[in-house]
Amino acid sequence: VYIINVTWSDLTSQIIYRRYSKFFDLQMQLLDKFPIEGGQKDPKQRIIPFLPGKILFRRSHVRDVAVKRLKPIDEYCRALVRLPPHISQCNEVFRFFEARPEDLNPPKE
């Protein structure tokens, strides 16, 4: 689980918690919704940032994998919000970064 400090344009901020699988789900939604910006027709036109794929690993390696993903996830989030407004302000991105009821009682691990 990754802890994200979200600061909105009105300067309010909140802490949210997201699993890697939720980042991956968002990525798939964006690539489906924006095929040109996702580089499906022409890879040179891709502006949607890359996100490392899912990894199958043993339970004992969960923490190591999570730590290795910290920087790519941070870079992904920063790149995502710098995209043109039709992507960075689309419903999928807003919903991903909005606080959810489960963010009030975050996971212990």
GROMACS .gro file of N, CA, C and O in nm, residues 23-109:
model
  348
   23PHE      N    1  -0.312   0.152  -0.918
   23PHE     CA    2  -0.236   0.231  -1.015
   23PHE      C    3  -0.243   0.163  -1.152
   23PHE      O    4  -0.262   0.227  -1.254
   24PHE      N    5  -0.225   0.032  -1.150
   24PHE     CA    6  -0.228  -0.044  -1.274
   24PHE      C    7  -0.365  -0.033  -1.341
   24PHE      O    8  -0.376  -0.015  -1.462
   25ASP      N    9  -0.472  -0.043  -1.261
   25ASP     CA   10  -0.608  -0.028  -1.314
   25ASP      C   11  -0.627   0.109  -1.378
   25ASP      O   12  -0.684   0.121  -1.488
   26LEU      N   13  -0.580   0.214  -1.310
   26LEU     CA   14  -0.590   0.349  -1.365
   26LEU      C   15  -0.515   0.358  -1.498
   26LEU      O   16  -0.567   0.413  -1.596
   27GLN      N   17  -0.396   0.302  -1.502
   27GLN     CA   18  -0.316   0.306  -1.624
   27GLN      C   19  -0.391   0.240  -1.740
   27GLN      O   20  -0.397   0.295  -1.850
   28MET      N   21  -0.452   0.126  -1.715
   28MET     CA   22  -0.526   0.055  -1.820
   28MET      C   23  -0.647   0.138  -1.867
   28MET      O   24  -0.675   0.146  -1.987
   29GLN      N   25  -0.715   0.203  -1.773
   29GLN     CA   26  -0.829   0.289  -1.809
   29GLN      C   27  -0.785   0.405  -1.898
   29GLN      O   28  -0.851   0.438  -1.997
   30LEU      N   29  -0.673   0.467  -1.862
   30LEU     CA   30  -0.623   0.582  -1.939
   30LEU      C   31  -0.579   0.539  -2.079
   30LEU      O   32  -0.606   0.608  -2.178
   31LEU      N   33  -0.511   0.425  -2.088
   31LEU     CA   34  -0.466   0.378  -2.220
   31LEU      C   35  -0.584   0.341  -2.309
   31LEU      O   36  -0.580   0.363  -2.430
   32ASP      N   37  -0.690   0.289  -2.248
   32ASP     CA   38  -0.811   0.258  -2.325
   32ASP      C   39  -0.884   0.384  -2.370
   32ASP      O   40  -0.930   0.394  -2.483
   33LYS      N   41  -0.893   0.481  -2.281
   33LYS     CA   42  -0.968   0.605  -2.309
   33LYS      C   43  -0.892   0.697  -2.404
   33LYS      O   44  -0.954   0.768  -2.483
   34PHE      N   45  -0.759   0.696  -2.397
   34PHE     CA   46  -0.677   0.786  -2.478
   34PHE      C   47  -0.574   0.706  -2.559
   34PHE      O   48  -0.455   0.710  -2.531
   35PRO      N   49  -0.620   0.632  -2.662
   35PRO     CA   50  -0.527   0.546  -2.737
   35PRO      C   51  -0.417   0.623  -2.810
   35PRO      O   52  -0.304   0.575  -2.819
   36ILE      N   53  -0.448   0.742  -2.860
   36ILE     CA   54  -0.345   0.820  -2.931
   36ILE      C   55  -0.237   0.864  -2.833
   36ILE      O   56  -0.118   0.844  -2.854
   37GLU      N   57  -0.281   0.923  -2.719
   37GLU     CA   58  -0.187   0.971  -2.618
   37GLU      C   59  -0.114   0.854  -2.550
   37GLU      O   60  -0.010   0.870  -2.489
   38GLY      N   61  -0.173   0.735  -2.561
   38GLY     CA   62  -0.110   0.614  -2.507
   38GLY      C   63  -0.014   0.549  -2.604
   38GLY      O   64   0.050   0.450  -2.572
   39GLY      N   65  -0.004   0.606  -2.724
   39GLY     CA   66   0.092   0.558  -2.823
   39GLY      C   67   0.052   0.432  -2.896
   39GLY      O   68   0.137   0.365  -2.955
   40GLN      N   69  -0.076   0.398  -2.896
   40GLN     CA   70  -0.118   0.273  -2.960
   40GLN      C   71  -0.102   0.277  -3.112
   40GLN      O   72  -0.068   0.176  -3.172
   41LYS      N   73  -0.125   0.392  -3.174
   41LYS     CA   74  -0.111   0.402  -3.319
   41LYS      C   75   0.032   0.442  -3.357
   41LYS      O   76   0.088   0.392  -3.454
   42ASP      N   77   0.089   0.532  -3.282
   42ASP     CA   78   0.224   0.579  -3.307
   42ASP      C   79   0.295   0.599  -3.174
   42ASP      O   80   0.265   0.693  -3.100
   43PRO      N   81   0.389   0.511  -3.141
   43PRO     CA   82   0.458   0.522  -3.011
   43PRO      C   83   0.524   0.658  -2.987
   43PRO      O   84   0.540   0.699  -2.873
   44LYS      N   85   0.557   0.730  -3.094
   44LYS     CA   86   0.620   0.863  -3.077
   44LYS      C   87   0.522   0.965  -3.021
   44LYS      O   88   0.563   1.068  -2.971
   45GLN      N   89   0.391   0.936  -3.033
   45GLN     CA   90   0.290   1.030  -2.984
   45GLN      C   91   0.252   1.003  -2.838
   45GLN      O   92   0.171   1.075  -2.783
   46ARG      N   93   0.311   0.902  -2.779
   46ARG     CA   94   0.274   0.867  -2.641
   46ARG      C   95   0.315   0.978  -2.545
   46ARG      O   96   0.430   1.020  -2.543
   47ILE      N   97   0.217   1.024  -2.466
   47ILE     CA   98   0.247   1.120  -2.361
   47ILE      C   99   0.204   1.066  -2.224
   47ILE      O  100   0.245   1.119  -2.122
   48ILE      N  101   0.122   0.961  -2.224
   48ILE     CA  102   0.084   0.900  -2.096
   48ILE      C  103   0.208   0.830  -2.041
   48ILE      O  104   0.272   0.752  -2.113
   49PRO      N  105   0.244   0.859  -1.917
   49PRO     CA  106   0.367   0.801  -1.863
   49PRO      C  107   0.358   0.649  -1.851
   49PRO      O  108   0.250   0.592  -1.842
   50PHE      N  109   0.474   0.587  -1.852
   50PHE     CA  110   0.482   0.443  -1.835
   50PHE      C  111   0.471   0.408  -1.687
   50PHE      O  112   0.514   0.485  -1.601
   51LEU      N  113   0.414   0.293  -1.661
   51LEU     CA  114   0.406   0.240  -1.525
   51LEU      C  115   0.457   0.098  -1.533
   51LEU      O  116   0.412   0.021  -1.618
   52PRO      N  117   0.554   0.062  -1.448
   52PRO     CA  118   0.603  -0.076  -1.454
   52PRO      C  119   0.488  -0.175  -1.437
   52PRO      O  120   0.394  -0.150  -1.360
   53GLY      N  121   0.494  -0.283  -1.509
   53GLY     CA  122   0.387  -0.384  -1.504
   53GLY      C  123   0.382  -0.457  -1.373
   53GLY      O  124   0.468  -0.443  -1.286
   54LYS      N  125   0.277  -0.538  -1.360
   54LYS     CA  126   0.262  -0.620  -1.241
   54LYS      C  127   0.372  -0.725  -1.238
   54LYS      O  128   0.418  -0.771  -1.341
   55ILE      N  129   0.413  -0.761  -1.118
   55ILE     CA  130   0.519  -0.859  -1.099
   55ILE      C  131   0.464  -0.973  -1.013
   55ILE      O  132   0.398  -0.947  -0.912
   56LEU      N  133   0.492  -1.093  -1.053
   56LEU     CA  134   0.458  -1.207  -0.968
   56LEU      C  135   0.580  -1.235  -0.880
   56LEU      O  136   0.692  -1.246  -0.930
   57PHE      N  137   0.559  -1.242  -0.751
   57PHE     CA  138   0.671  -1.263  -0.660
   57PHE      C  139   0.624  -1.340  -0.537
   57PHE      O  140   0.505  -1.348  -0.510
   58ARG      N  141   0.719  -1.394  -0.468
   58ARG     CA  142   0.688  -1.466  -0.345
   58ARG      C  143   0.653  -1.368  -0.235
   58ARG      O  144   0.698  -1.254  -0.233
   59ARG      N  145   0.574  -1.413  -0.143
   59ARG     CA  146   0.528  -1.329  -0.032
   59ARG      C  147   0.643  -1.261   0.041
   59ARG      O  148   0.632  -1.148   0.085
   60SER      N  149   0.755  -1.328   0.053
   60SER     CA  150   0.870  -1.273   0.127
   60SER      C  151   0.932  -1.153   0.056
   60SER      O  152   1.010  -1.079   0.115
   61HIS      N  153   0.898  -1.133  -0.071
   61HIS     CA  154   0.958  -1.022  -0.147
   61HIS      C  155   0.866  -0.902  -0.161
   61HIS      O  156   0.900  -0.806  -0.229
   62VAL      N  157   0.751  -0.904  -0.097
   62VAL     CA  158   0.652  -0.797  -0.113
   62VAL      C  159   0.713  -0.661  -0.078
   62VAL      O  160   0.701  -0.565  -0.154
   63ARG      N  161   0.778  -0.652   0.036
   63ARG     CA  162   0.835  -0.523   0.079
   63ARG      C  163   0.943  -0.474  -0.017
   63ARG      O  164   0.946  -0.356  -0.053
   64ASP      N  165   1.031  -0.564  -0.061
   64ASP     CA  166   1.138  -0.524  -0.153
   64ASP      C  167   1.080  -0.467  -0.283
   64ASP      O  168   1.126  -0.365  -0.333
   65VAL      N  169   0.980  -0.534  -0.337
   65VAL     CA  170   0.918  -0.489  -0.461
   65VAL      C  171   0.849  -0.354  -0.438
   65VAL      O  172   0.861  -0.262  -0.520
   66ALA      N  173   0.779  -0.340  -0.326
   66ALA     CA  174   0.709  -0.214  -0.295
   66ALA      C  175   0.808  -0.098  -0.285
   66ALA      O  176   0.784   0.010  -0.338
   67VAL      N  177   0.920  -0.121  -0.220
   67VAL     CA  178   1.021  -0.015  -0.205
   67VAL      C  179   1.080   0.022  -0.341
   67VAL      O  180   1.098   0.140  -0.371
   68LYS      N  181   1.105  -0.077  -0.425
   68LYS     CA  182   1.161  -0.049  -0.558
   68LYS      C  183   1.064   0.030  -0.645
   68LYS      O  184   1.105   0.101  -0.736
   69ARG      N  185   0.936   0.017  -0.617
   69ARG     CA  186   0.835   0.088  -0.697
   69ARG      C  187   0.809   0.230  -0.648
   69ARG      O  188   0.740   0.305  -0.718
   70LEU      N  189   0.861   0.269  -0.534
   70LEU     CA  190   0.833   0.402  -0.479
   70LEU      C  191   0.866   0.514  -0.577
   70LEU      O  192   0.782   0.599  -0.605
   71LYS      N  193   0.988   0.514  -0.627
   71LYS     CA  194   1.029   0.622  -0.717
   71LYS      C  195   0.949   0.621  -0.848
   71LYS      O  196   0.899   0.726  -0.890
   72PRO      N  197   0.933   0.504  -0.913
   72PRO     CA  198   0.852   0.504  -1.036
   72PRO      C  199   0.708   0.551  -1.013
   72PRO      O  200   0.650   0.620  -1.096
   73ILE      N  201   0.650   0.516  -0.899
   73ILE     CA  202   0.512   0.559  -0.871
   73ILE      C  203   0.508   0.709  -0.847
   73ILE      O  204   0.418   0.779  -0.895
   74ASP      N  205   0.606   0.762  -0.775
   74ASP     CA  206   0.613   0.907  -0.754
   74ASP      C  207   0.627   0.979  -0.888
   74ASP      O  208   0.556   1.076  -0.915
   75GLU      N  209   0.716   0.930  -0.972
   75GLU     CA  210   0.737   0.993  -1.103
   75GLU      C  211   0.611   0.981  -1.189
   75GLU      O  212   0.575   1.075  -1.262
   76TYR      N  213   0.543   0.868  -1.181
   76TYR     CA  214   0.420   0.846  -1.256
   76TYR      C  215   0.314   0.949  -1.215
   76TYR      O  216   0.252   1.014  -1.300
   77CYS      N  217   0.294   0.965  -1.085
   77CYS     CA  218   0.193   1.061  -1.035
   77CYS      C  219   0.226   1.204  -1.078
   77CYS      O  220   0.138   1.278  -1.122
   78ARG      N  221   0.352   1.241  -1.066
   78ARG     CA  222   0.393   1.376  -1.104
   78ARG      C  223   0.373   1.399  -1.254
   78ARG      O  224   0.328   1.505  -1.296
   79ALA      N  225   0.408   1.300  -1.335
   79ALA     CA  226   0.391   1.313  -1.480
   79ALA      C  227   0.243   1.317  -1.518
   79ALA      O  228   0.203   1.392  -1.607
   80LEU      N  229   0.163   1.239  -1.447
   80LEU     CA  230   0.019   1.232  -1.476
   80LEU      C  231  -0.047   1.368  -1.458
   80LEU      O  232  -0.125   1.411  -1.543
   81VAL      N  233  -0.017   1.436  -1.350
   81VAL     CA  234  -0.083   1.565  -1.325
   81VAL      C  235  -0.028   1.677  -1.413
   81VAL      O  236  -0.089   1.783  -1.421
   82ARG      N  237   0.083   1.653  -1.482
   82ARG     CA  238   0.138   1.753  -1.576
   82ARG      C  239   0.086   1.733  -1.718
   82ARG      O  240   0.119   1.812  -1.806
   83LEU      N  241   0.008   1.628  -1.740
   83LEU     CA  242  -0.046   1.603  -1.874
   83LEU      C  243  -0.149   1.711  -1.910
   83LEU      O  244  -0.199   1.780  -1.822
   84PRO      N  245  -0.183   1.722  -2.039
   84PRO     CA  246  -0.287   1.817  -2.078
   84PRO      C  247  -0.416   1.792  -1.998
   84PRO      O  248  -0.444   1.679  -1.959
   85PRO      N  249  -0.493   1.898  -1.974
   85PRO     CA  250  -0.613   1.887  -1.890
   85PRO      C  251  -0.713   1.780  -1.932
   85PRO      O  252  -0.779   1.721  -1.846
   86HIS      N  253  -0.725   1.752  -2.061
   86HIS     CA  254  -0.823   1.651  -2.101
   86HIS      C  255  -0.788   1.513  -2.045
   86HIS      O  256  -0.875   1.427  -2.033
   87ILE      N  257  -0.662   1.493  -2.007
   87ILE     CA  258  -0.622   1.368  -1.942
   87ILE      C  259  -0.608   1.388  -1.791
   87ILE      O  260  -0.668   1.316  -1.712
   88SER      N  261  -0.529   1.488  -1.752
   88SER     CA  262  -0.500   1.507  -1.608
   88SER      C  263  -0.625   1.541  -1.527
   88SER      O  264  -0.628   1.518  -1.406
   89GLN      N  265  -0.727   1.594  -1.593
   89GLN     CA  266  -0.849   1.631  -1.520
   89GLN      C  267  -0.969   1.545  -1.560
   89GLN      O  268  -1.083   1.582  -1.534
   90CYS      N  269  -0.941   1.429  -1.619
   90CYS     CA  270  -1.052   1.342  -1.657
   90CYS      C  271  -1.108   1.272  -1.532
   90CYS      O  272  -1.044   1.268  -1.427
   91ASN      N  273  -1.228   1.219  -1.545
   91ASN     CA  274  -1.295   1.156  -1.431
   91ASN      C  275  -1.214   1.044  -1.369
   91ASN      O  276  -1.211   1.028  -1.246
   92GLU      N  277  -1.147   0.964  -1.451
   92GLU     CA  278  -1.070   0.851  -1.399
   92GLU      C  279  -0.958   0.898  -1.307
   92GLU      O  280  -0.935   0.838  -1.201
   93VAL      N  281  -0.890   1.005  -1.345
   93VAL     CA  282  -0.780   1.058  -1.263
   93VAL      C  283  -0.837   1.120  -1.135
   93VAL      O  284  -0.786   1.095  -1.025
   94PHE      N  285  -0.943   1.199  -1.148
   94PHE     CA  286  -1.005   1.258  -1.029
   94PHE      C  287  -1.050   1.150  -0.931
   94PHE      O  288  -1.025   1.160  -0.811
   95ARG      N  289  -1.118   1.048  -0.982
   95ARG     CA  290  -1.167   0.942  -0.894
   95ARG      C  291  -1.052   0.869  -0.825
   95ARG      O  292  -1.062   0.832  -0.708
   96PHE      N  293  -0.942   0.849  -0.897
   96PHE     CA  294  -0.828   0.780  -0.838
   96PHE      C  295  -0.771   0.856  -0.718
   96PHE      O  296  -0.739   0.798  -0.616
   97PHE      N  297  -0.758   0.989  -0.734
   97PHE     CA  298  -0.695   1.069  -0.629
   97PHE      C  299  -0.791   1.121  -0.523
   97PHE      O  300  -0.748   1.177  -0.422
   98GLU      N  301  -0.922   1.103  -0.542
   98GLU     CA  302  -1.018   1.145  -0.440
   98GLU      C  303  -1.007   1.055  -0.317
   98GLU      O  304  -0.984   0.935  -0.329
   99ALA      N  305  -1.029   1.116  -0.200
   99ALA     CA  306  -1.029   1.037  -0.077
   99ALA      C  307  -1.151   0.945  -0.078
   99ALA      O  308  -1.258   0.982  -0.125
  100ARG      N  309  -1.131   0.825  -0.029
  100ARG     CA  310  -1.237   0.726  -0.020
  100ARG      C  311  -1.260   0.694   0.127
  100ARG      O  312  -1.173   0.719   0.210
  101PRO      N  313  -1.374   0.636   0.160
  101PRO     CA  314  -1.400   0.601   0.300
  101PRO      C  315  -1.288   0.517   0.362
  101PRO      O  316  -1.251   0.539   0.478
  102GLU      N  317  -1.230   0.426   0.284
  102GLU     CA  318  -1.124   0.341   0.339
  102GLU      C  319  -0.995   0.417   0.369
  102GLU      O  320  -0.909   0.370   0.443
  103ASP      N  321  -0.982   0.539   0.315
  103ASP     CA  322  -0.864   0.620   0.346
  103ASP      C  323  -0.869   0.674   0.489
  103ASP      O  324  -0.765   0.713   0.544
  104LEU      N  325  -0.987   0.677   0.549
  104LEU     CA  326  -0.999   0.722   0.688
  104LEU      C  327  -0.951   0.615   0.785
  104LEU      O  328  -0.906   0.646   0.895
  105ASN      N  329  -0.958   0.490   0.744
  105ASN     CA  330  -0.908   0.377   0.824
  105ASN      C  331  -0.810   0.299   0.738
  105ASN      O  332  -0.845   0.196   0.682
  106PRO      N  333  -0.687   0.351   0.724
  106PRO     CA  334  -0.593   0.290   0.631
  106PRO      C  335  -0.552   0.148   0.673
  106PRO      O  336  -0.560   0.113   0.790
  107PRO      N  337  -0.504   0.072   0.574
  107PRO     CA  338  -0.455  -0.062   0.604
  107PRO      C  339  -0.335  -0.053   0.698
  107PRO      O  340  -0.259   0.043   0.695
  108LYS      N  341  -0.317  -0.156   0.778
  108LYS     CA  342  -0.205  -0.156   0.874
  108LYS      C  343  -0.074  -0.195   0.808
  108LYS      O  344   0.032  -0.167   0.860
  109GLU      N  345  -0.080  -0.265   0.695
  109GLU     CA  346   0.045  -0.308   0.628
  109GLU      C  347   0.062  -0.238   0.498
  109GLU      O  348  -0.029  -0.211   0.427
   0.00000   0.00000   0.00000
